[in-house]
Every structure is written in structure tokens, then in C-alpha cells.
Amino acid sequence: MTYQHQQYPPPAYPPVGRPGPGGAPPAAPKRRGRVALLVAGGLVAVLAVAAGTAYGVSRLVGGGDDGGRRKLRAAWVLDFPELQRNGLKTYDGQDMFGAWLAGDAVVRAQPDGIIAYRLGDGGQAWGVPAPQGASLCAAAQTLADGRGVVALGPADSCDTLVGFDAAGGTQTWRVTFPVERRTGRSETVAPDLSVAAGQVVVRSGESVFGYSLADGRRLWQTDADRLLPGRDCRLTDAQAAGDQAVVTTLCDGDRGALLGLDPATGKPRWKQDLPAAQQSDGVLSVDPLVSRPGLNTETFVARDATGKERAAFGNPVDGTRFSDLPVNRSNTVSGPAVRPYLADADTLYLPTEPSPVGDKMRQANQVVAIDLATGKRRWVSAGHTDSEVELVRLDGQGVLAWEVGDRRDLAPRLVRIDPATGKVSVVAEAPLSAGTEGSDAKVLERDGTVVLVPWKQVTADAAITVLR
């Protein structure tokens, strides 16, 4: 089949019924401890397959009132598709590679394509399906001017880049790049993939490529031999953000280098050699620049725009242990890691490591703020419930975060963390039915609407949960 934008008939939303207070769907009796589902044409979600993209039909759900307190309502949820492979149910086909809010829709990148659902009612907005016989394997985590890029390929590789317009729901370009093919039962290896300054930066094996985000033209190509001639080096990481790309190399067995490249030309702007004691596997953040430890080191290093060391810190930092483990784990794809953090020019915010709470099988954590000028801990957030905390975004009011809650007696909450003190204040409380949906999820918020998009179906029941 050709890989192009397809049009789909609109679903029958909202369902027929008398609206509840404030225009919300009417409340319904509880079923199996969850908010009852109001579905046009029945109570069972169906799977609509259109042009190769599996569209789940979202379910509008009712919400309650909390006697005047500010409370989020469950607006709609989208079930995970029960994909089949060789007659067996597979969960790998339900993985999420990226999620964004674009216009009036939430966009989800999944193995069989990029799909969008209207925030207002959960109706299907558009879809860009993967070609037949191919599936997505990576996505750049940021959009630029409404444009994004994903990587896909057949069963033995991840060798194709696809640019898409998230506003119009169209494929804008498609190119292939050289990769090493998978053999035997090894994992599919996806490229490092990121966007900066209108360019797409891709690392595949020992090569780094630059493409135009606008039209997919290849702009440059380089490798370890060109970047570090005369040395026995290999590339371990390439990430781009702001106006630069940062490449990490490992040389001569136990040493290496960080190099800053111009995303438009691939030409090096600076180089910082790393002795064995400062070996690094890659960067946690490009803007600001923070490098991660290597195999034989335990030190994170905050750096200036030319890669020079500003401050160093370990884990734990001043007695507080934090987590930088990837949240986008996959059983079948080895690709770029998405790590939970927020940062500005002065401060790095990380979730602390979760720890058991009481006898209710809960895991709770907080947020730690690290001064990038000194490498010292500024504060650990205080005032959370006994719950996991997921970072949402950083803005002028501080850190916005989501407390996951559970489905028994701990409601999820949207909270604000004061950037000066770490004190937590409650923005809104969500229904128990959304408890654990935000665990290991991409949490998005706009104008009071919260969107939970899990990376994988583990503790979550829905591929998308929208609360408002």
C-alpha cells in the first residue's frame, strides 16, 4: 500500500443522551469499581482498522462532583488495541513511542502508525499509517512548528524516517538511511533521533546524519573517524536540542570525547576530551548540557554551552538518591532512552527513587532540585501524597507534576511545586478511576485538561485517558 494521509468517517460522538450538569456526559452507576462507560452503540470498545492504522474507539465516561472543590472529571478513555500476531495476543503492538498535544488533538505514535484523537470528544481526527509490513520503532520527542519525525522499518531493521505535520495529519516526507540488519532473535535497533533548529539529527551505528525537518533532504553525514581522526573511537550517543547536537564517543577502551555539532552542517563547534575517570555513555540533557556517567564512573557533569565542566554531582546527591532510568522500555526494540527530568539554565529537576510506603504495596517518590552551578541539592519536594510523581513541565510558576494515586483510596492529583522551596500545592484532584493510569506515562496538560498516555500496557488500562 502507499504511505499517505487517509481520510476516515467521523464516529458517532457524543453518544445520544441527556447531558449532565455543565454539559458533561450523564453519570452512570459504577461497574466493577470503575466509572461506567457510555459508548455509542454498546458498552464494548471496538477496533476500527483503516488503511493499516488500528484506531481504537474512545469511550466517553461520566464524572462526579466534589461539592464545590476543584475536581477533574474523566472525559474519555481509549482502550489498548488487542493486536494479534500468529494467533497470539501481543503487548508489543501497544507500545507508545511519543505523544503530543497538537491543535485540538492528542497525537499518539504507536507501532502501526501515528494517530490523533480530538481532545473534545475522543473522535478520530487523523492517522498516518505505517506501510504494510513495517512498524514504528522510534520518535523524536519534540515537535517544531507543528512538525515531527518518527522512524520505522520492516521486521529486521529500523531504516526509514517519516516526517509528519501534526496540524494537518499528513506525511510530509519519507527517506531511508543505512542501518545494520537484525539477525536471529536479537532486538531491532532504533536510531538516536532528535530535532533541533529545524533539523533532524540521527545516529545509526557509527554514523550521524542531518536532515531537513521541512522536506527530509539529507544535509550532512559524519562518523567517528571524521570527528576524531587517528583515534580508535565509536559513537555511543547523539542528541540534539536548542541550536546544537551533542555526540558522545568512547575511545581507546576507557576514554572518550564530547563534541558539539552544528545541526545544519554537522561541523564540530567544540570538543571536550574525557579521561577514563570522566567516561560518559551520553547526555541526560542537551540544553542545558548535562552528561551522564559511563560504565566505570558514577558522576553526572553539568557543562556550559561549549562542553566545559561547571559542576559535578553523584547519585545520591547530598543524601538523596534520584532516578534517571528510561521510562520507554520495550521488549522488542532497543532505541533512544526517554529519561524523566526537567531543567532550565540553573536547575535540574529529577524524580527521587521510589520506595515502599506502609503495608499497601505503594511506591512513593518526590522531586529533587539540583543546582547546576554547584552540583548541590537545593531541595526535595514536600507535601506529596504516598504516590508516584510524574513530571509534566517546567514554566514560570515552577514544576507541574502528576501524583499517580491508586484505584483504592488515593486519588491522583495535579500539583505545582514551588521552584524556590519545593513546597507542593494542589492544582486539581482527579477521580480514583484514573489511579495508576499516569504511572510510567507521558503526562500532558493544557488549560486545565490533563492527558495521560502510558508508554506501555503494564499497570494501565487505557492507551489514552483525558481528564478535564
Coordinates of C-alpha atoms in Angstrom, one line a residue, residues 69-231:
R69 CA -14.0 21.6 45.4
R70 CA -12.0 21.8 42.2
K71 CA -12.0 18.3 40.7
L72 CA -11.1 16.9 37.3
R73 CA -13.6 14.7 35.5
A74 CA -12.8 11.7 33.3
A75 CA -13.8 12.9 29.9
W76 CA -12.9 9.9 27.7
V77 CA -10.6 7.0 27.5
L78 CA -9.1 4.9 24.7
D79 CA -8.6 1.2 25.1
F80 CA -5.4 -0.5 24.1
P81 CA -5.9 -2.5 20.8
E82 CA -5.8 -6.2 21.3
L83 CA -3.4 -6.9 18.4
Q84 CA -2.8 -10.4 17.2
R85 CA 0.4 -12.0 15.9
N86 CA 0.4 -15.6 14.7
G87 CA -2.9 -16.1 16.5
L88 CA -1.4 -14.9 19.9
K89 CA -2.1 -11.7 21.7
T90 CA 1.0 -9.4 21.8
Y91 CA 1.6 -6.4 24.0
D92 CA 4.5 -5.0 22.0
G93 CA 2.0 -3.7 19.5
Q94 CA 0.5 -1.5 22.1
D95 CA 3.8 0.4 23.0
M96 CA 3.9 4.1 22.7
F97 CA 6.9 5.9 21.2
G98 CA 5.8 9.5 21.5
A99 CA 2.7 11.6 22.4
W100 CA 2.0 15.3 21.8
L101 CA -0.8 17.9 22.1
A102 CA -1.3 19.4 18.6
G103 CA -4.1 21.8 18.0
D104 CA -7.3 20.3 19.3
A105 CA -6.0 16.8 19.3
V106 CA -3.8 14.4 21.2
V107 CA -1.4 12.5 19.0
R108 CA 0.0 9.0 19.8
A109 CA 2.8 7.3 17.9
Q110 CA 2.4 3.6 18.1
P111 CA 3.8 0.6 16.1
D112 CA 1.2 0.7 13.3
G113 CA 1.3 4.5 12.8
I114 CA 0.7 8.0 14.1
I115 CA -2.9 8.6 15.2
A116 CA -4.7 11.6 16.6
Y117 CA -7.9 11.9 18.6
R118 CA -9.9 15.1 19.3
L119 CA -9.5 16.3 22.8
G120 CA -13.1 17.5 23.0
D121 CA -14.9 14.2 22.4
G122 CA -12.3 11.5 21.6
G123 CA -13.3 11.3 18.0
Q124 CA -10.7 10.1 15.5
A125 CA -9.0 13.1 14.0
W126 CA -6.5 11.7 11.5
G127 CA -4.0 8.9 11.0
V128 CA -0.7 8.4 9.2
P129 CA -0.3 4.6 8.9
A130 CA 2.9 2.7 8.7
P131 CA 3.4 0.9 5.4
Q132 CA 2.3 -2.7 5.2
G133 CA 5.0 -4.9 6.6
A134 CA 6.6 -2.1 8.6
S135 CA 6.2 -0.7 12.1
L136 CA 7.3 2.3 14.1
C137 CA 10.4 1.9 16.3
A138 CA 11.3 5.4 17.5
A139 CA 10.1 9.0 17.6
A140 CA 11.7 12.4 18.2
Q141 CA 10.2 13.6 21.4
T142 CA 9.7 17.2 20.4
L143 CA 7.7 18.9 17.7
A144 CA 9.0 22.0 15.9
D145 CA 6.4 24.3 14.4
G146 CA 3.9 21.5 14.4
R147 CA 6.2 19.1 12.6
G148 CA 7.7 15.9 13.9
V149 CA 9.6 12.8 12.8
V150 CA 9.4 9.1 13.5
A151 CA 11.5 6.1 12.5
L152 CA 10.1 2.8 11.2
G153 CA 11.1 -0.3 9.3
P154 CA 10.4 -3.9 8.4
A155 CA 10.9 -6.8 10.8
D156 CA 14.7 -6.8 10.6
S157 CA 15.5 -3.1 10.8
C158 CA 14.5 0.5 11.6
D159 CA 15.7 2.2 8.4
T160 CA 13.2 4.8 7.4
L161 CA 12.5 8.3 8.6
V162 CA 9.0 9.8 8.1
G163 CA 8.2 13.5 8.7
F164 CA 4.7 14.4 9.6
D165 CA 2.6 17.5 10.0
A166 CA 0.7 17.2 13.4
A167 CA -1.6 20.1 12.5
G168 CA -2.9 18.7 9.2
G169 CA -2.3 15.0 9.9
T170 CA -0.2 14.3 6.8
Q171 CA 3.1 12.7 5.9
T172 CA 5.4 15.4 4.6
W173 CA 8.4 13.3 3.5
R174 CA 10.0 9.8 3.8
V175 CA 13.6 8.8 3.4
T176 CA 15.7 5.7 4.2
F177 CA 19.1 5.6 5.8
P178 CA 21.8 2.9 6.2
V179 CA 21.4 0.6 9.2
E180 CA 22.6 -2.8 10.4
R181 CA 20.0 -5.5 9.8
R182 CA 18.8 -7.6 12.7
T183 CA 19.7 -11.3 12.7
G184 CA 18.3 -14.2 14.7
R185 CA 16.4 -13.2 17.8
S186 CA 18.2 -10.0 18.6
E187 CA 16.3 -6.8 19.2
T188 CA 15.5 -4.3 16.5
V189 CA 18.0 -1.4 16.9
A190 CA 16.4 2.0 16.5
P191 CA 18.4 5.1 15.8
D192 CA 19.0 8.0 18.2
L193 CA 16.5 10.5 16.9
S194 CA 16.0 14.2 17.8
V195 CA 15.1 17.6 16.4
A196 CA 17.0 20.9 16.8
A197 CA 16.9 24.2 15.0
G198 CA 14.7 22.9 12.2
Q199 CA 16.9 19.9 11.6
V200 CA 16.6 16.2 12.3
V201 CA 19.7 14.5 13.8
V202 CA 20.0 10.8 13.5
R203 CA 22.7 8.4 14.8
S204 CA 22.7 4.9 13.2
G205 CA 25.6 2.7 14.3
E206 CA 28.9 4.6 13.7
S207 CA 27.3 7.4 11.6
V208 CA 25.5 10.6 12.3
F209 CA 23.2 12.2 9.7
G210 CA 21.5 15.6 9.5
Y211 CA 18.1 16.0 7.6
S212 CA 15.9 19.0 7.0
L213 CA 12.7 18.7 9.1
A214 CA 10.8 20.7 6.4
D215 CA 11.4 18.3 3.4
G216 CA 13.7 15.4 4.5
R217 CA 16.7 16.5 2.4
R218 CA 20.0 14.9 3.8
L219 CA 22.2 17.9 4.7
W220 CA 25.3 16.1 6.1
Q221 CA 26.8 12.9 7.3
T222 CA 29.8 12.2 9.6
D223 CA 31.3 9.4 11.7
A224 CA 33.8 8.8 14.4
D225 CA 36.8 8.7 12.0
R226 CA 36.0 12.2 10.7
L227 CA 35.2 13.6 14.1
L228 CA 38.2 12.1 15.8
P229 CA 40.8 11.2 13.2
G230 CA 43.6 8.9 14.2
R231 CA 41.8 7.5 17.3

